[in-house]
Amino acid sequence: MIDGKKTMLSGMQSTGMITLGNYLGALKNWVTLSDDEDINCFYGIMDLHSITVRQDPANLRKSARNLLMLYIAAGLDPVKNCIFYQSHVPAHPELAWILNCYTYMGEMNRMTQFKDKAAKHSDNINTGLFTYPVLMAADILLYQADLVPVGKDQMQHLEITRDIANRFNGIYGDVFTIPEGYVGKSGAKIMSLQDPTKKMSKSDENPNASISLLDDKDTIMRKFKKAVTDSEGVIAYRDDKPGIKNLLDIYCCCTGKTVDEALAEFNGLGYGQLKECVGEAVVNELAPIQQRFKELSEDKAYVDGIIKTNAEKASYYANKTLRKVKKKVGFTELPR
């Protein structure tokens, strides 16, 4: 807790352009949570995590800045919330090294996302890819986070964080807050438009599989027209109709309507009409975000000021925890 309020920490990797799935499944929920006056929110631009896969330096810098601007454009107040670059807070990798020494190989071997990423990047299976869950644990524990918004496929990372924190606390006393997961009520998992059995991903090689937050209207409508459905021709919300179910989920997330309300609205209509309505709903949802993003892109001094101020704020809280950890493990404090 900070100042008697619960603390929440989350973030996204700063690679590529975030998708409609990232927005509806995470970012939109963050904005809702950040309105809670009883929660202090920290949102990271996770650029240290990004380099487990080789990145073009110029693209990485551009993507990181775009991500920060999209956080703000989506509704995260950079004064009320601490929006920071992970690499601007040296406490993250420093605590990660310490926690590596309290994490077991067997625990890392069980991490399913390492196996998935290693399969996709077999030419670059580096130790950072293997141990990045420990860096993720450091991200969370540095800010004594009470809440961590997570998707269902990320619960394993939260569990290893809790295990590491409990192990450290068991040895040295009450050092880390044990975080709890928060799963949004809606939009928890938006699926690919081309393979609705898989999660929408910004790394998908098929450009029609995902919607970028900065896609223009024509691109969005074209992608929805090409969205995979089925041959039944009936609009119903069922697990055996993943394409239609995904379109309905997207529509409900963008309009605030319930599934039953959406089904009543589309009763008797065809798939083409459904796709058009969903596309229009997405266009309307993203238009104000895109406009705000454009304004931020044209105000370099303002964005630079946010980056600097929030790096200092994040470092202040992270270093409080790090000093405590270093003292507990027996490191010598630098004389003043």
Coordinates of C-alpha atoms in Angstrom, one line a residue:
M1 CA 0.0 0.0 0.0
I2 CA 1.0 3.6 -0.6
D3 CA -0.5 6.4 1.6
G4 CA -3.1 4.0 2.9
K5 CA -4.3 3.0 -0.6
K6 CA -4.0 -0.2 -2.5
T7 CA -1.4 -0.3 -5.2
M8 CA -1.8 -1.8 -8.7
L9 CA 0.9 -2.6 -11.3
S10 CA 0.6 -3.6 -14.9
G11 CA 2.2 -3.0 -18.2
M12 CA 2.7 -4.1 -21.8
Q13 CA 5.7 -5.0 -23.9
S14 CA 6.8 -2.1 -26.1
T15 CA 7.0 -4.0 -29.4
G16 CA 4.8 -3.4 -32.4
M17 CA 1.4 -1.7 -32.2
I18 CA -1.1 -2.8 -29.6
T19 CA -4.3 -4.4 -30.8
L20 CA -7.9 -4.1 -30.2
G21 CA -7.5 -7.2 -28.1
N22 CA -4.9 -5.5 -25.9
Y23 CA -7.2 -2.5 -25.5
L24 CA -10.5 -4.3 -24.8
G25 CA -8.8 -7.1 -22.7
A26 CA -6.5 -4.9 -20.6
L27 CA -6.1 -1.2 -21.3
K28 CA -9.8 -0.3 -21.1
N29 CA -10.1 -2.1 -17.8
W30 CA -7.0 -0.2 -16.5
V31 CA -8.8 3.0 -17.3
T32 CA -11.8 1.9 -15.2
L33 CA -9.6 0.8 -12.4
S34 CA -7.6 4.0 -12.4
D35 CA -10.8 6.0 -11.7
D36 CA -10.9 4.3 -8.2
E37 CA -9.7 6.9 -5.7
D38 CA -8.6 4.1 -3.4
I39 CA -6.0 2.6 -5.7
N40 CA -2.5 3.9 -6.7
C41 CA -1.8 2.8 -10.3
F42 CA 1.5 2.1 -11.9
Y43 CA 1.6 1.3 -15.6
G44 CA 4.9 0.2 -17.2
I45 CA 6.2 0.4 -20.7
M46 CA 8.0 -3.0 -20.5
D47 CA 10.9 -2.4 -22.8
L48 CA 13.3 -4.7 -20.8
H49 CA 11.0 -7.6 -21.4
S50 CA 10.9 -6.7 -25.1
I51 CA 14.5 -7.6 -25.9
T52 CA 14.2 -11.3 -25.1
V53 CA 13.4 -11.3 -28.9
R54 CA 15.8 -9.3 -31.2
Q55 CA 14.5 -5.8 -31.9
D56 CA 15.4 -3.1 -34.3
P57 CA 16.6 -0.3 -31.9
A58 CA 14.8 2.5 -33.8
N59 CA 11.6 0.6 -34.0
L60 CA 11.8 -0.3 -30.3
R61 CA 12.2 3.4 -29.3
K62 CA 9.3 4.4 -31.5
S63 CA 7.1 1.6 -30.3
A64 CA 7.8 2.4 -26.6
R65 CA 6.9 6.1 -27.1
N66 CA 3.8 5.1 -29.1
L67 CA 2.7 2.8 -26.3
L68 CA 3.0 5.5 -23.7
M69 CA 1.0 7.9 -25.8
L70 CA -1.7 5.2 -26.4
Y71 CA -1.9 4.7 -22.6
I72 CA -2.7 8.4 -22.2
A73 CA -4.9 8.6 -25.4
A74 CA -7.0 5.7 -24.1
G75 CA -7.8 7.6 -20.9
L76 CA -5.0 7.0 -18.4
D77 CA -4.2 10.3 -16.6
P78 CA -0.4 10.6 -16.5
V79 CA -0.6 12.8 -13.4
K80 CA -2.9 10.6 -11.4
N81 CA -1.3 7.4 -12.6
C82 CA 2.5 6.7 -12.8
I83 CA 3.2 5.7 -16.5
F84 CA 6.9 4.9 -16.8
Y85 CA 9.5 3.2 -18.9
Q86 CA 10.7 0.0 -17.2
S87 CA 14.3 0.7 -18.4
H88 CA 14.3 4.1 -16.7
V89 CA 14.1 2.4 -13.3
P90 CA 17.3 0.5 -12.7
A91 CA 15.8 -1.1 -9.6
H92 CA 13.9 -3.5 -11.9
P93 CA 16.9 -5.5 -13.2
E94 CA 18.7 -5.1 -9.9
L95 CA 15.9 -6.7 -7.9
A96 CA 15.4 -9.3 -10.6
W97 CA 19.0 -10.5 -10.1
I98 CA 18.5 -10.9 -6.4
L99 CA 15.2 -12.8 -6.9
N100 CA 16.9 -15.0 -9.4
C101 CA 18.9 -16.3 -6.5
Y102 CA 15.6 -17.3 -4.7
T103 CA 14.0 -19.0 -7.7
Y104 CA 14.5 -22.6 -8.6
M105 CA 15.3 -24.0 -12.1
G106 CA 12.3 -26.4 -11.8
E107 CA 9.9 -23.5 -11.4
M108 CA 11.3 -21.8 -14.5
N109 CA 11.1 -25.1 -16.5
R110 CA 7.4 -25.3 -15.8
M111 CA 6.6 -21.9 -17.3
T112 CA 4.5 -22.6 -20.4
Q113 CA 5.1 -19.3 -22.1
F114 CA 8.8 -20.0 -22.2
K115 CA 8.1 -23.2 -24.1
D116 CA 5.8 -21.3 -26.5
K117 CA 8.3 -18.5 -27.2
A118 CA 11.2 -20.9 -27.5
A119 CA 9.4 -22.8 -30.1
K120 CA 8.7 -19.6 -32.1
H121 CA 12.2 -18.2 -31.7
S122 CA 14.3 -21.4 -31.8
D123 CA 17.3 -19.4 -33.2
N124 CA 17.5 -17.2 -30.1
I125 CA 16.6 -19.2 -27.0
N126 CA 18.5 -16.9 -24.5
T127 CA 18.6 -16.9 -20.8
G128 CA 16.6 -13.7 -20.6
L129 CA 13.7 -15.6 -22.3
F130 CA 14.1 -18.3 -19.7
T131 CA 14.2 -16.1 -16.6
Y132 CA 11.9 -13.2 -17.6
P133 CA 9.2 -14.4 -15.2
V134 CA 11.6 -13.4 -12.4
L135 CA 12.0 -9.9 -13.9
M136 CA 8.2 -9.8 -14.1
A137 CA 8.1 -10.7 -10.4
A138 CA 10.5 -7.9 -9.7
D139 CA 8.3 -5.5 -11.6
I140 CA 5.3 -6.3 -9.4
L141 CA 7.1 -6.6 -6.0
L142 CA 9.1 -3.4 -6.3
Y143 CA 5.9 -1.4 -6.0
Q144 CA 4.4 -3.6 -3.2
A145 CA 1.5 -4.2 -5.6
D146 CA -1.7 -5.4 -4.0
L147 CA -3.5 -6.0 -7.4
V148 CA -2.2 -7.1 -10.8
P149 CA -4.6 -7.1 -13.7
V150 CA -4.0 -10.4 -15.5
G151 CA -5.5 -12.5 -18.3
K152 CA -6.3 -16.1 -17.7
D153 CA -3.2 -17.1 -19.6
Q154 CA -1.0 -15.0 -17.4
M155 CA -2.0 -16.4 -14.0
Q156 CA 1.0 -18.7 -14.0
H157 CA 3.3 -15.6 -13.9
L158 CA 1.4 -14.2 -11.0
E159 CA 1.6 -17.5 -9.1
I160 CA 5.4 -17.7 -9.5
T161 CA 5.6 -14.1 -8.2
R162 CA 3.6 -15.0 -5.2
D163 CA 5.8 -18.1 -4.6
I164 CA 9.0 -16.1 -4.8
A165 CA 7.6 -13.4 -2.5
N166 CA 6.4 -15.9 0.1
R167 CA 9.8 -17.7 0.0
F168 CA 11.7 -14.4 0.5
N169 CA 9.3 -13.3 3.3
G170 CA 9.7 -16.7 4.9
I171 CA 13.4 -16.2 5.2
Y172 CA 13.6 -12.4 6.0
G173 CA 10.3 -11.4 7.4
D174 CA 7.6 -9.1 6.0
V175 CA 9.4 -7.6 3.0
F176 CA 7.0 -8.0 0.0
T177 CA 3.3 -7.5 -0.3
I178 CA 1.7 -10.7 -1.7
P179 CA -0.2 -9.6 -4.9
E180 CA -3.7 -10.7 -5.9
G181 CA -4.8 -11.1 -9.5
Y182 CA -7.5 -9.0 -11.0
V183 CA -9.4 -10.3 -14.1
G184 CA -11.7 -7.9 -15.9
K185 CA -15.4 -8.7 -16.1
S186 CA -15.5 -8.3 -19.9
G187 CA -13.2 -8.5 -22.8
A188 CA -10.9 -10.8 -21.0
K189 CA -9.9 -12.6 -24.2
I190 CA -10.5 -11.1 -27.6
M191 CA -9.7 -13.7 -30.4
S192 CA -8.1 -13.5 -33.8
L193 CA -10.3 -12.5 -36.6
Q194 CA -8.8 -15.1 -38.9
D195 CA -8.5 -18.0 -36.3
P196 CA -11.1 -17.4 -33.6
T197 CA -9.7 -20.3 -31.6
K198 CA -6.5 -18.2 -30.9
K199 CA -6.1 -15.0 -29.0
M200 CA -5.7 -11.8 -31.0
S201 CA -2.0 -11.0 -31.1
K202 CA 0.1 -8.1 -32.4
S203 CA 2.7 -10.6 -33.5
D204 CA 0.3 -12.5 -35.8
E205 CA 1.8 -12.8 -39.3
N206 CA -1.6 -12.5 -40.9
P207 CA -2.4 -8.7 -41.1
N208 CA -6.1 -9.4 -41.3
A209 CA -6.1 -11.3 -37.9
S210 CA -5.9 -8.3 -35.7
I211 CA -7.0 -4.7 -35.5
S212 CA -4.4 -2.1 -34.6
L213 CA -5.5 0.8 -32.4
L214 CA -4.3 3.2 -35.1
D215 CA -5.9 1.4 -38.1
D216 CA -8.1 3.8 -40.1
K217 CA -11.8 3.3 -40.8
D218 CA -11.4 1.6 -44.2
T219 CA -8.8 -0.8 -42.9
I220 CA -11.0 -1.7 -39.9
M221 CA -14.1 -2.3 -42.0
R222 CA -12.1 -4.4 -44.5
K223 CA -10.7 -6.6 -41.8
F224 CA -14.1 -7.3 -40.2
K225 CA -15.5 -8.1 -43.6
K226 CA -12.8 -10.8 -43.9
A227 CA -13.4 -12.1 -40.4
V228 CA -13.8 -15.9 -40.2
T229 CA -17.3 -17.1 -39.2
D230 CA -19.0 -20.4 -40.1
S231 CA -21.5 -21.8 -42.6
E232 CA -24.5 -22.0 -40.3
G233 CA -25.8 -18.5 -41.0
V234 CA -27.3 -18.0 -37.6
I235 CA -26.1 -15.4 -35.1
A236 CA -25.8 -17.2 -31.8
Y237 CA -23.5 -16.9 -28.8
R238 CA -22.1 -20.5 -28.5
D239 CA -18.7 -22.1 -28.0
D240 CA -19.1 -24.1 -31.2
K241 CA -19.4 -20.8 -33.1
P242 CA -16.1 -19.1 -32.0
G243 CA -16.1 -16.6 -34.9
I244 CA -19.6 -15.2 -34.2
K245 CA -19.0 -15.4 -30.4
N246 CA -15.8 -13.3 -30.8
L247 CA -17.6 -10.7 -33.0
L248 CA -20.4 -10.4 -30.4
D249 CA -17.8 -10.0 -27.6
I250 CA -16.1 -7.2 -29.4
Y251 CA -19.4 -5.5 -30.1
C252 CA -20.5 -5.7 -26.5
C253 CA -17.2 -4.4 -25.2
C254 CA -17.4 -1.4 -27.6
T255 CA -21.0 -0.6 -27.0
G256 CA -21.6 -1.5 -23.4
K257 CA -24.5 -3.8 -24.4
T258 CA -25.1 -7.2 -22.9
V259 CA -24.9 -10.3 -25.0
D260 CA -28.6 -10.7 -24.8
E261 CA -29.2 -7.2 -26.0
A262 CA -26.8 -7.8 -28.9
L263 CA -28.5 -11.0 -29.8
A264 CA -31.9 -9.3 -29.8
E265 CA -30.5 -6.5 -32.0
F266 CA -29.1 -8.9 -34.6
N267 CA -31.9 -11.4 -34.5
G268 CA -32.8 -12.4 -38.1
L269 CA -29.8 -10.5 -39.6
G270 CA -27.0 -12.0 -41.6
Y271 CA -23.3 -12.3 -40.9
G272 CA -22.5 -9.5 -43.3
Q273 CA -24.7 -7.1 -41.3
L274 CA -23.2 -8.3 -38.1
K275 CA -19.6 -7.7 -39.3
E276 CA -20.6 -4.2 -40.5
C277 CA -22.1 -3.2 -37.2
V278 CA -19.1 -4.6 -35.2
G279 CA -16.7 -2.7 -37.5
E280 CA -18.7 0.6 -37.0
A281 CA -18.7 0.0 -33.3
V282 CA -14.9 -0.4 -33.3
V283 CA -14.4 2.6 -35.5
N284 CA -16.4 4.7 -33.0
E285 CA -14.6 3.3 -30.0
L286 CA -11.2 4.1 -31.4
A287 CA -11.8 7.5 -33.1
P288 CA -11.3 9.6 -29.9
I289 CA -8.2 7.5 -29.0
Q290 CA -6.7 8.1 -32.4
Q291 CA -7.4 11.8 -32.3
R292 CA -5.8 12.2 -28.8
F293 CA -2.8 10.1 -30.0
K294 CA -2.3 12.5 -32.9
E295 CA -2.4 15.5 -30.6
L296 CA 0.2 13.9 -28.3
S297 CA 2.4 13.0 -31.2
E298 CA 2.6 16.7 -32.0
D299 CA 3.6 17.8 -28.5
K300 CA 7.1 16.4 -27.9
A301 CA 7.8 18.6 -24.9
Y302 CA 4.7 17.5 -23.0
V303 CA 5.4 13.8 -23.6
D304 CA 9.0 14.2 -22.7
G305 CA 8.0 15.9 -19.4
I306 CA 5.7 13.0 -18.6
I307 CA 8.5 10.5 -19.2
K308 CA 10.9 12.3 -17.0
T309 CA 8.5 13.0 -14.1
N310 CA 7.1 9.5 -13.9
A311 CA 10.5 7.9 -14.1
E312 CA 11.4 9.9 -11.0
K313 CA 8.2 8.9 -9.3
A314 CA 8.5 5.2 -10.1
S315 CA 12.2 5.2 -9.1
Y316 CA 11.3 6.8 -5.7
Y317 CA 8.9 3.9 -4.8
A318 CA 10.9 1.2 -6.4
N319 CA 14.1 2.2 -4.6
K320 CA 12.3 2.2 -1.2
T321 CA 11.7 -1.5 -1.7
L322 CA 15.1 -2.2 -3.2
R323 CA 16.9 -0.7 -0.2
K324 CA 14.9 -2.8 2.2
V325 CA 15.7 -6.0 0.2
K326 CA 19.4 -5.2 0.0
K327 CA 19.6 -4.6 3.7
K328 CA 17.8 -7.9 4.4
V329 CA 20.1 -10.0 2.2
G330 CA 23.2 -8.4 3.8
F331 CA 24.5 -6.0 1.2
T332 CA 26.7 -3.1 2.5
E333 CA 25.0 0.3 2.2
L334 CA 27.0 2.9 0.3
P335 CA 28.4 5.4 2.9
R336 CA 26.8 8.9 2.6

